[in-house]
Amino acid sequence: MLRNGAKNTQRSAARQGPFCPRHCFAPFRSGIIVVIPVGTLVNAGAVAAGGLCGMVIGTRMSDHVRSLVFQALGLSMILLSIQMGLKCQEILILILSLLLGGITGGMLHLEKRSTKAVEALRERLKASALGRNENFVEGFINTVMICCVGAMAILGSIDEGITGNPHILYTKSLLDFFICLALGSTFGASVSLAGVVILVYQGLITLFASYLQPWVTGPVLNEFTGVGGVLIFGISINLLELRRINVLDLLPSLIWVCVLCKVFL
């Protein structure tokens, strides 16, 4: 476990850059630095705001403008992925982590299982009292599926928990805002309600990941960030509609890179 929490807090905050608030880190008495999920708070707020704005102005934004916004975000994410990827020092560990992660994720069928879980939630909501308002249920489920069931939600939350850097979730917040802008114009207030799910879902992942900090330090942190950069690049390709990459099935790479670094470094 980390000791001298305040000193490590200052080092971590200095490492994260000018756009990462220092209060992302909160030292506990035990010495473990627990990350306050600032990125998740911003993300949940963006979803709520996007849904509300969509109810007012969503129909006024043309498909052409919306497409340009997503293209701009996709190109920006490529730059972010390159910055993260360049921190990798051991390219063989990165490649092996992605290969083992892809095999593991493929065997576990992570993407299919996530989709089935959301579909099961849809059926339960329809069977409940809320099922009387089908438009409400569809808006809520569609928003959860798009904004929660994806690699960026998990990767961004883990990255913030371990490094204290919310940049991935900030980028996701911009993306989710414009997605919810479109959904809000069709489904109404149920889109904003999905922000609560994001707050709980991503917040818990961030808080859990913060307890892994003592095991993801030094060289391991560099390789972890490098693998995360490759996954962000895959998300960028999906966003730009160049090719469909099952990034969710590659998420176990984040576990494998930590294991391989502990073995070989």
PDB file of C-alpha atoms in Angstrom:
ATOM      1  CA  MET A   1       0.000   0.000   0.000  1.00  0.00           C
ATOM      2  CA  LEU A   2       1.065   3.560  -0.627  1.00  0.00           C
ATOM      3  CA  ARG A   3       2.473   5.550   2.314  1.00  0.00           C
ATOM      4  CA  ASN A   4       2.755   9.279   2.770  1.00  0.00           C
ATOM      5  CA  GLY A   5      -0.505   9.880   0.960  1.00  0.00           C
ATOM      6  CA  ALA A   6      -0.179  13.668   0.726  1.00  0.00           C
ATOM      7  CA  LYS A   7       3.243  13.478  -0.901  1.00  0.00           C
ATOM      8  CA  ASN A   8       2.086  10.930  -3.465  1.00  0.00           C
ATOM      9  CA  THR A   9      -0.974  13.071  -4.120  1.00  0.00           C
ATOM     10  CA  GLN A  10       1.204  16.003  -5.148  1.00  0.00           C
ATOM     11  CA  ARG A  11       3.330  13.830  -7.415  1.00  0.00           C
ATOM     12  CA  SER A  12       0.297  12.311  -9.091  1.00  0.00           C
ATOM     13  CA  ALA A  13      -1.401  15.659  -9.590  1.00  0.00           C
ATOM     14  CA  ALA A  14       1.736  17.111 -11.139  1.00  0.00           C
ATOM     15  CA  ARG A  15       1.960  14.170 -13.538  1.00  0.00           C
ATOM     16  CA  GLN A  16      -1.561  14.578 -14.860  1.00  0.00           C
ATOM     17  CA  GLY A  17      -1.267  17.942 -16.546  1.00  0.00           C
ATOM     18  CA  PRO A  18      -3.099  21.290 -16.276  1.00  0.00           C
ATOM     19  CA  PHE A  19      -6.573  19.962 -17.095  1.00  0.00           C
ATOM     20  CA  CYS A  20      -6.648  17.304 -14.379  1.00  0.00           C
ATOM     21  CA  PRO A  21      -7.879  18.867 -11.110  1.00  0.00           C
ATOM     22  CA  ARG A  22      -5.788  18.145  -8.032  1.00  0.00           C
ATOM     23  CA  HIS A  23      -8.865  17.173  -6.046  1.00  0.00           C
ATOM     24  CA  CYS A  24      -9.207  14.032  -8.177  1.00  0.00           C
ATOM     25  CA  PHE A  25      -7.103  12.402  -5.475  1.00  0.00           C
ATOM     26  CA  ALA A  26      -8.268  12.071  -1.866  1.00  0.00           C
ATOM     27  CA  PRO A  27      -5.836  10.434   0.607  1.00  0.00           C
ATOM     28  CA  PHE A  28      -7.465   8.101   3.139  1.00  0.00           C
ATOM     29  CA  ARG A  29      -6.049   7.415   6.605  1.00  0.00           C
ATOM     30  CA  SER A  30      -4.759   4.052   5.472  1.00  0.00           C
ATOM     31  CA  GLY A  31      -2.448   5.783   2.997  1.00  0.00           C
ATOM     32  CA  ILE A  32      -4.298   4.545  -0.101  1.00  0.00           C
ATOM     33  CA  ILE A  33      -5.129   7.366  -2.474  1.00  0.00           C
ATOM     34  CA  VAL A  34      -8.778   7.027  -3.489  1.00  0.00           C
ATOM     35  CA  VAL A  35      -9.764   8.898  -6.629  1.00  0.00           C
ATOM     36  CA  ILE A  36     -12.848  11.080  -6.621  1.00  0.00           C
ATOM     37  CA  PRO A  37     -14.615  10.210  -9.917  1.00  0.00           C
ATOM     38  CA  VAL A  38     -14.580  13.725 -11.376  1.00  0.00           C
ATOM     39  CA  GLY A  39     -14.670  12.381 -14.942  1.00  0.00           C
ATOM     40  CA  THR A  40     -17.757  10.310 -14.166  1.00  0.00           C
ATOM     41  CA  LEU A  41     -19.484  13.298 -12.551  1.00  0.00           C
ATOM     42  CA  VAL A  42     -18.826  15.353 -15.695  1.00  0.00           C
ATOM     43  CA  ASN A  43     -19.970  12.452 -17.888  1.00  0.00           C
ATOM     44  CA  ALA A  44     -23.246  11.988 -15.996  1.00  0.00           C
ATOM     45  CA  GLY A  45     -23.864  15.732 -16.173  1.00  0.00           C
ATOM     46  CA  ALA A  46     -23.194  15.740 -19.918  1.00  0.00           C
ATOM     47  CA  VAL A  47     -25.732  12.950 -20.476  1.00  0.00           C
ATOM     48  CA  ALA A  48     -28.373  14.742 -18.396  1.00  0.00           C
ATOM     49  CA  ALA A  49     -27.702  18.068 -20.117  1.00  0.00           C
ATOM     50  CA  GLY A  50     -27.665  16.487 -23.565  1.00  0.00           C
ATOM     51  CA  GLY A  51     -31.039  14.844 -23.006  1.00  0.00           C
ATOM     52  CA  LEU A  52     -32.596  18.082 -21.750  1.00  0.00           C
ATOM     53  CA  CYS A  53     -31.107  20.164 -24.560  1.00  0.00           C
ATOM     54  CA  GLY A  54     -32.297  17.557 -27.071  1.00  0.00           C
ATOM     55  CA  MET A  55     -35.873  18.093 -25.901  1.00  0.00           C
ATOM     56  CA  VAL A  56     -35.495  21.771 -26.823  1.00  0.00           C
ATOM     57  CA  ILE A  57     -33.081  22.095 -29.749  1.00  0.00           C
ATOM     58  CA  GLY A  58     -32.271  18.517 -30.817  1.00  0.00           C
ATOM     59  CA  THR A  59     -34.349  18.640 -33.983  1.00  0.00           C
ATOM     60  CA  ARG A  60     -32.641  21.864 -35.107  1.00  0.00           C
ATOM     61  CA  MET A  61     -29.246  20.190 -35.557  1.00  0.00           C
ATOM     62  CA  SER A  62     -28.888  18.708 -39.022  1.00  0.00           C
ATOM     63  CA  ASP A  63     -27.455  15.244 -39.651  1.00  0.00           C
ATOM     64  CA  HIS A  64     -24.558  16.858 -41.511  1.00  0.00           C
ATOM     65  CA  VAL A  65     -23.531  18.985 -38.525  1.00  0.00           C
ATOM     66  CA  ARG A  66     -23.918  16.019 -36.157  1.00  0.00           C
ATOM     67  CA  SER A  67     -21.726  13.894 -38.431  1.00  0.00           C
ATOM     68  CA  LEU A  68     -19.016  16.573 -38.481  1.00  0.00           C
ATOM     69  CA  VAL A  69     -19.058  16.746 -34.675  1.00  0.00           C
ATOM     70  CA  PHE A  70     -18.483  12.988 -34.379  1.00  0.00           C
ATOM     71  CA  GLN A  71     -15.721  13.111 -36.995  1.00  0.00           C
ATOM     72  CA  ALA A  72     -13.979  15.913 -35.098  1.00  0.00           C
ATOM     73  CA  LEU A  73     -14.197  13.925 -31.862  1.00  0.00           C
ATOM     74  CA  GLY A  74     -12.890  10.803 -33.620  1.00  0.00           C
ATOM     75  CA  LEU A  75      -9.863  12.651 -34.979  1.00  0.00           C
ATOM     76  CA  SER A  76      -9.196  14.208 -31.566  1.00  0.00           C
ATOM     77  CA  MET A  77      -9.311  10.772 -29.960  1.00  0.00           C
ATOM     78  CA  ILE A  78      -6.651   9.568 -32.403  1.00  0.00           C
ATOM     79  CA  LEU A  79      -4.312  12.260 -31.082  1.00  0.00           C
ATOM     80  CA  LEU A  80      -5.147  11.244 -27.505  1.00  0.00           C
ATOM     81  CA  SER A  81      -4.454   7.590 -28.315  1.00  0.00           C
ATOM     82  CA  ILE A  82      -1.069   8.467 -29.837  1.00  0.00           C
ATOM     83  CA  GLN A  83      -0.073  10.459 -26.747  1.00  0.00           C
ATOM     84  CA  MET A  84      -0.994   7.523 -24.531  1.00  0.00           C
ATOM     85  CA  GLY A  85       0.582   4.925 -26.817  1.00  0.00           C
ATOM     86  CA  LEU A  86       3.950   6.705 -26.916  1.00  0.00           C
ATOM     87  CA  LYS A  87       4.356   6.104 -23.179  1.00  0.00           C
ATOM     88  CA  CYS A  88       4.870   2.401 -23.915  1.00  0.00           C
ATOM     89  CA  GLN A  89       8.499   1.326 -23.417  1.00  0.00           C
ATOM     90  CA  GLU A  90       8.203  -2.425 -24.087  1.00  0.00           C
ATOM     91  CA  ILE A  91       6.434  -2.989 -27.413  1.00  0.00           C
ATOM     92  CA  LEU A  92       6.545  -6.800 -27.112  1.00  0.00           C
ATOM     93  CA  ILE A  93       4.636  -6.665 -23.822  1.00  0.00           C
ATOM     94  CA  LEU A  94       2.051  -4.403 -25.454  1.00  0.00           C
ATOM     95  CA  ILE A  95       1.587  -6.748 -28.416  1.00  0.00           C
ATOM     96  CA  LEU A  96       1.420  -9.853 -26.236  1.00  0.00           C
ATOM     97  CA  SER A  97      -1.057  -8.158 -23.891  1.00  0.00           C
ATOM     98  CA  LEU A  98      -3.369  -7.305 -26.788  1.00  0.00           C
ATOM     99  CA  LEU A  99      -3.141 -10.827 -28.206  1.00  0.00           C
ATOM    100  CA  LEU A 100      -3.851 -12.520 -24.879  1.00  0.00           C
ATOM    101  CA  GLY A 101      -6.540  -9.956 -24.093  1.00  0.00           C
ATOM    102  CA  GLY A 102      -8.257 -10.554 -27.418  1.00  0.00           C
ATOM    103  CA  ILE A 103      -8.191 -14.318 -26.907  1.00  0.00           C
ATOM    104  CA  THR A 104      -9.551 -13.971 -23.372  1.00  0.00           C
ATOM    105  CA  GLY A 105     -12.267 -11.503 -24.351  1.00  0.00           C
ATOM    106  CA  GLY A 106     -13.245 -13.593 -27.355  1.00  0.00           C
ATOM    107  CA  MET A 107     -13.605 -16.708 -25.230  1.00  0.00           C
ATOM    108  CA  LEU A 108     -15.669 -14.823 -22.650  1.00  0.00           C
ATOM    109  CA  HIS A 109     -17.821 -13.114 -25.341  1.00  0.00           C
ATOM    110  CA  LEU A 110     -17.782  -9.859 -23.361  1.00  0.00           C
ATOM    111  CA  GLU A 111     -19.541  -7.773 -25.993  1.00  0.00           C
ATOM    112  CA  LYS A 112     -22.334 -10.312 -26.542  1.00  0.00           C
ATOM    113  CA  ARG A 113     -22.834 -10.799 -22.794  1.00  0.00           C
ATOM    114  CA  SER A 114     -23.065  -7.039 -22.238  1.00  0.00           C
ATOM    115  CA  THR A 115     -25.666  -6.686 -24.967  1.00  0.00           C
ATOM    116  CA  LYS A 116     -27.692  -9.584 -23.546  1.00  0.00           C
ATOM    117  CA  ALA A 117     -27.596  -8.027 -20.076  1.00  0.00           C
ATOM    118  CA  VAL A 118     -29.044  -4.768 -21.397  1.00  0.00           C
ATOM    119  CA  GLU A 119     -31.711  -6.646 -23.360  1.00  0.00           C
ATOM    120  CA  ALA A 120     -32.658  -8.517 -20.174  1.00  0.00           C
ATOM    121  CA  LEU A 121     -32.995  -5.160 -18.396  1.00  0.00           C
ATOM    122  CA  ARG A 122     -35.221  -3.938 -21.227  1.00  0.00           C
ATOM    123  CA  GLU A 123     -37.573  -6.898 -20.822  1.00  0.00           C
ATOM    124  CA  ARG A 124     -37.761  -6.450 -17.045  1.00  0.00           C
ATOM    125  CA  LEU A 125     -38.607  -2.770 -17.391  1.00  0.00           C
ATOM    126  CA  LYS A 126     -41.289  -3.543 -19.947  1.00  0.00           C
ATOM    127  CA  ALA A 127     -42.798  -6.077 -17.557  1.00  0.00           C
ATOM    128  CA  SER A 128     -42.862  -3.510 -14.736  1.00  0.00           C
ATOM    129  CA  ALA A 129     -45.150  -0.520 -14.258  1.00  0.00           C
ATOM    130  CA  LEU A 130     -42.799   1.581 -16.402  1.00  0.00           C
ATOM    131  CA  GLY A 131     -43.583  -0.702 -19.329  1.00  0.00           C
ATOM    132  CA  ARG A 132     -46.830   1.170 -19.877  1.00  0.00           C
ATOM    133  CA  ASN A 133     -44.767   4.032 -21.320  1.00  0.00           C
ATOM    134  CA  GLU A 134     -42.862   2.191 -24.056  1.00  0.00           C
ATOM    135  CA  ASN A 135     -41.228   5.382 -25.361  1.00  0.00           C
ATOM    136  CA  PHE A 136     -39.774   6.083 -21.895  1.00  0.00           C
ATOM    137  CA  VAL A 137     -38.341   2.561 -21.587  1.00  0.00           C
ATOM    138  CA  GLU A 138     -36.835   2.612 -25.083  1.00  0.00           C
ATOM    139  CA  GLY A 139     -35.189   6.001 -24.499  1.00  0.00           C
ATOM    140  CA  PHE A 140     -33.686   4.915 -21.189  1.00  0.00           C
ATOM    141  CA  ILE A 141     -32.424   1.547 -22.470  1.00  0.00           C
ATOM    142  CA  ASN A 142     -31.000   2.964 -25.704  1.00  0.00           C
ATOM    143  CA  THR A 143     -29.068   5.611 -23.769  1.00  0.00           C
ATOM    144  CA  VAL A 144     -27.705   3.065 -21.289  1.00  0.00           C
ATOM    145  CA  MET A 145     -26.679   0.738 -24.123  1.00  0.00           C
ATOM    146  CA  ILE A 146     -24.850   3.479 -26.029  1.00  0.00           C
ATOM    147  CA  CYS A 147     -23.254   5.340 -23.115  1.00  0.00           C
ATOM    148  CA  CYS A 148     -22.565   2.517 -20.632  1.00  0.00           C
ATOM    149  CA  VAL A 149     -22.106  -0.707 -22.606  1.00  0.00           C
ATOM    150  CA  GLY A 150     -18.858   0.165 -24.309  1.00  0.00           C
ATOM    151  CA  ALA A 151     -15.107  -0.025 -23.931  1.00  0.00           C
ATOM    152  CA  MET A 152     -14.677   3.707 -23.449  1.00  0.00           C
ATOM    153  CA  ALA A 153     -16.834   3.769 -20.309  1.00  0.00           C
ATOM    154  CA  ILE A 154     -14.853   0.976 -18.663  1.00  0.00           C
ATOM    155  CA  LEU A 155     -11.426   2.029 -19.946  1.00  0.00           C
ATOM    156  CA  GLY A 156     -11.934   5.672 -18.986  1.00  0.00           C
ATOM    157  CA  SER A 157     -13.146   4.772 -15.492  1.00  0.00           C
ATOM    158  CA  ILE A 158     -10.244   2.382 -14.875  1.00  0.00           C
ATOM    159  CA  ASP A 159      -7.724   4.896 -16.200  1.00  0.00           C
ATOM    160  CA  GLU A 160      -9.059   7.638 -13.938  1.00  0.00           C
ATOM    161  CA  GLY A 161      -9.048   5.283 -10.965  1.00  0.00           C
ATOM    162  CA  ILE A 162      -5.434   4.228 -11.449  1.00  0.00           C
ATOM    163  CA  THR A 163      -3.794   7.374 -12.840  1.00  0.00           C
ATOM    164  CA  GLY A 164      -6.244  10.051 -11.698  1.00  0.00           C
ATOM    165  CA  ASN A 165      -6.425  11.277 -15.296  1.00  0.00           C
ATOM    166  CA  PRO A 166     -10.029  11.908 -16.453  1.00  0.00           C
ATOM    167  CA  HIS A 167      -9.193  12.931 -20.035  1.00  0.00           C
ATOM    168  CA  ILE A 168     -10.755   9.816 -21.575  1.00  0.00           C
ATOM    169  CA  LEU A 169     -14.000  10.414 -19.692  1.00  0.00           C
ATOM    170  CA  TYR A 170     -13.927  14.109 -20.624  1.00  0.00           C
ATOM    171  CA  THR A 171     -13.753  13.094 -24.282  1.00  0.00           C
ATOM    172  CA  LYS A 172     -16.537  10.565 -23.718  1.00  0.00           C
ATOM    173  CA  SER A 173     -18.616  13.308 -22.092  1.00  0.00           C
ATOM    174  CA  LEU A 174     -18.468  15.409 -25.252  1.00  0.00           C
ATOM    175  CA  LEU A 175     -19.405  12.401 -27.340  1.00  0.00           C
ATOM    176  CA  ASP A 176     -22.276  11.401 -25.044  1.00  0.00           C
ATOM    177  CA  PHE A 177     -23.623  14.945 -24.947  1.00  0.00           C
ATOM    178  CA  PHE A 178     -24.203  15.049 -28.692  1.00  0.00           C
ATOM    179  CA  ILE A 179     -25.537  11.485 -28.747  1.00  0.00           C
ATOM    180  CA  CYS A 180     -28.042  12.348 -26.014  1.00  0.00           C
ATOM    181  CA  LEU A 181     -28.881  15.559 -27.854  1.00  0.00           C
ATOM    182  CA  ALA A 182     -30.191  13.417 -30.689  1.00  0.00           C
ATOM    183  CA  LEU A 183     -31.854  10.845 -28.423  1.00  0.00           C
ATOM    184  CA  GLY A 184     -33.487  13.521 -26.267  1.00  0.00           C
ATOM    185  CA  SER A 185     -35.316  14.986 -29.239  1.00  0.00           C
ATOM    186  CA  THR A 186     -37.000  11.598 -29.765  1.00  0.00           C
ATOM    187  CA  PHE A 187     -37.375  10.005 -26.334  1.00  0.00           C
ATOM    188  CA  GLY A 188     -37.534  12.979 -23.971  1.00  0.00           C
ATOM    189  CA  ALA A 189     -36.609  13.028 -20.280  1.00  0.00           C
ATOM    190  CA  SER A 190     -35.799   9.307 -20.022  1.00  0.00           C
ATOM    191  CA  VAL A 191     -32.479  10.024 -21.771  1.00  0.00           C
ATOM    192  CA  SER A 192     -31.361  12.355 -18.968  1.00  0.00           C
ATOM    193  CA  LEU A 193     -32.344   9.771 -16.362  1.00  0.00           C
ATOM    194  CA  ALA A 194     -29.665   7.431 -17.742  1.00  0.00           C
ATOM    195  CA  GLY A 195     -27.095   9.822 -16.275  1.00  0.00           C
ATOM    196  CA  VAL A 196     -27.821   8.294 -12.864  1.00  0.00           C
ATOM    197  CA  VAL A 197     -26.859   4.845 -14.171  1.00  0.00           C
ATOM    198  CA  ILE A 198     -23.600   6.242 -15.571  1.00  0.00           C
ATOM    199  CA  LEU A 199     -22.831   7.952 -12.260  1.00  0.00           C
ATOM    200  CA  VAL A 200     -23.208   4.699 -10.306  1.00  0.00           C
ATOM    201  CA  TYR A 201     -21.720   2.335 -12.914  1.00  0.00           C
ATOM    202  CA  GLN A 202     -18.597   4.294 -13.836  1.00  0.00           C
ATOM    203  CA  GLY A 203     -18.159   5.725 -10.357  1.00  0.00           C
ATOM    204  CA  LEU A 204     -17.934   2.268  -8.793  1.00  0.00           C
ATOM    205  CA  ILE A 205     -15.404   1.154 -11.418  1.00  0.00           C
ATOM    206  CA  THR A 206     -13.250   4.223 -10.732  1.00  0.00           C
ATOM    207  CA  LEU A 207     -13.364   3.749  -6.966  1.00  0.00           C
ATOM    208  CA  PHE A 208     -12.489   0.061  -7.291  1.00  0.00           C
ATOM    209  CA  ALA A 209      -9.621   0.807  -9.695  1.00  0.00           C
ATOM    210  CA  SER A 210      -8.178   3.368  -7.274  1.00  0.00           C
ATOM    211  CA  TYR A 211      -7.348   0.527  -4.864  1.00  0.00           C
ATOM    212  CA  LEU A 212      -5.140  -1.032  -7.558  1.00  0.00           C
ATOM    213  CA  GLN A 213      -2.734   1.929  -7.564  1.00  0.00           C
ATOM    214  CA  PRO A 214      -0.096   0.211  -5.394  1.00  0.00           C
ATOM    215  CA  TRP A 215       0.226  -2.538  -8.028  1.00  0.00           C
ATOM    216  CA  VAL A 216       0.177  -0.262 -11.090  1.00  0.00           C
ATOM    217  CA  THR A 217       3.151   2.038 -10.634  1.00  0.00           C
ATOM    218  CA  GLY A 218       6.355   2.938 -12.462  1.00  0.00           C
ATOM    219  CA  PRO A 219       6.998   0.806 -15.586  1.00  0.00           C
ATOM    220  CA  VAL A 220       3.652  -0.976 -15.198  1.00  0.00           C
ATOM    221  CA  LEU A 221       1.838   2.361 -15.419  1.00  0.00           C
ATOM    222  CA  ASN A 222       3.616   3.252 -18.664  1.00  0.00           C
ATOM    223  CA  GLU A 223       2.714  -0.055 -20.308  1.00  0.00           C
ATOM    224  CA  PHE A 224      -0.848   0.124 -18.977  1.00  0.00           C
ATOM    225  CA  THR A 225      -1.248   3.596 -20.491  1.00  0.00           C
ATOM    226  CA  GLY A 226       0.223   2.368 -23.790  1.00  0.00           C
ATOM    227  CA  VAL A 227      -2.296  -0.479 -24.071  1.00  0.00           C
ATOM    228  CA  GLY A 228      -5.078   1.946 -23.170  1.00  0.00           C
ATOM    229  CA  GLY A 229      -3.918   4.194 -26.004  1.00  0.00           C
ATOM    230  CA  VAL A 230      -4.218   1.346 -28.511  1.00  0.00           C
ATOM    231  CA  LEU A 231      -7.762   0.616 -27.313  1.00  0.00           C
ATOM    232  CA  ILE A 232      -8.688   4.305 -27.644  1.00  0.00           C
ATOM    233  CA  PHE A 233      -7.343   4.189 -31.206  1.00  0.00           C
ATOM    234  CA  GLY A 234      -9.698   1.282 -31.898  1.00  0.00           C
ATOM    235  CA  ILE A 235     -12.621   3.289 -30.530  1.00  0.00           C
ATOM    236  CA  SER A 236     -11.613   6.162 -32.816  1.00  0.00           C
ATOM    237  CA  ILE A 237     -11.733   3.872 -35.836  1.00  0.00           C
ATOM    238  CA  ASN A 238     -15.237   2.766 -34.841  1.00  0.00           C
ATOM    239  CA  LEU A 239     -16.343   6.364 -34.366  1.00  0.00           C
ATOM    240  CA  LEU A 240     -15.019   7.342 -37.799  1.00  0.00           C
ATOM    241  CA  GLU A 241     -16.775   4.257 -39.259  1.00  0.00           C
ATOM    242  CA  LEU A 242     -13.581   3.046 -40.927  1.00  0.00           C
ATOM    243  CA  ARG A 243     -13.923  -0.520 -39.635  1.00  0.00           C
ATOM    244  CA  ARG A 244     -15.803  -2.313 -36.842  1.00  0.00           C
ATOM    245  CA  ILE A 245     -13.443  -3.322 -34.011  1.00  0.00           C
ATOM    246  CA  ASN A 246     -14.753  -5.226 -30.966  1.00  0.00           C
ATOM    247  CA  VAL A 247     -12.840  -3.103 -28.455  1.00  0.00           C
ATOM    248  CA  LEU A 248     -14.901  -4.430 -25.553  1.00  0.00           C
ATOM    249  CA  ASP A 249     -13.525  -7.925 -26.176  1.00  0.00           C
ATOM    250  CA  LEU A 250      -9.989  -6.486 -26.002  1.00  0.00           C
ATOM    251  CA  LEU A 251     -10.428  -5.002 -22.519  1.00  0.00           C
ATOM    252  CA  PRO A 252      -8.779  -7.992 -20.756  1.00  0.00           C
ATOM    253  CA  SER A 253      -5.555  -6.642 -22.271  1.00  0.00           C
ATOM    254  CA  LEU A 254      -5.485  -4.146 -19.386  1.00  0.00           C
ATOM    255  CA  ILE A 255      -5.227  -7.054 -16.954  1.00  0.00           C
ATOM    256  CA  TRP A 256      -2.712  -8.991 -19.008  1.00  0.00           C
ATOM    257  CA  VAL A 257      -0.352  -6.024 -19.350  1.00  0.00           C
ATOM    258  CA  CYS A 258      -0.144  -5.710 -15.551  1.00  0.00           C
ATOM    259  CA  VAL A 259       0.523  -9.444 -15.190  1.00  0.00           C
ATOM    260  CA  LEU A 260       3.201  -9.501 -17.900  1.00  0.00           C
ATOM    261  CA  CYS A 261       4.933  -6.433 -16.467  1.00  0.00           C
ATOM    262  CA  LYS A 262       5.101  -8.035 -13.022  1.00  0.00           C
ATOM    263  CA  VAL A 263       6.608 -11.186 -14.572  1.00  0.00           C
ATOM    264  CA  PHE A 264       9.125  -9.712 -17.011  1.00  0.00           C
ATOM    265  CA  LEU A 265       9.981  -6.226 -15.676  1.00  0.00           C
TER     266      LEU A 265
END
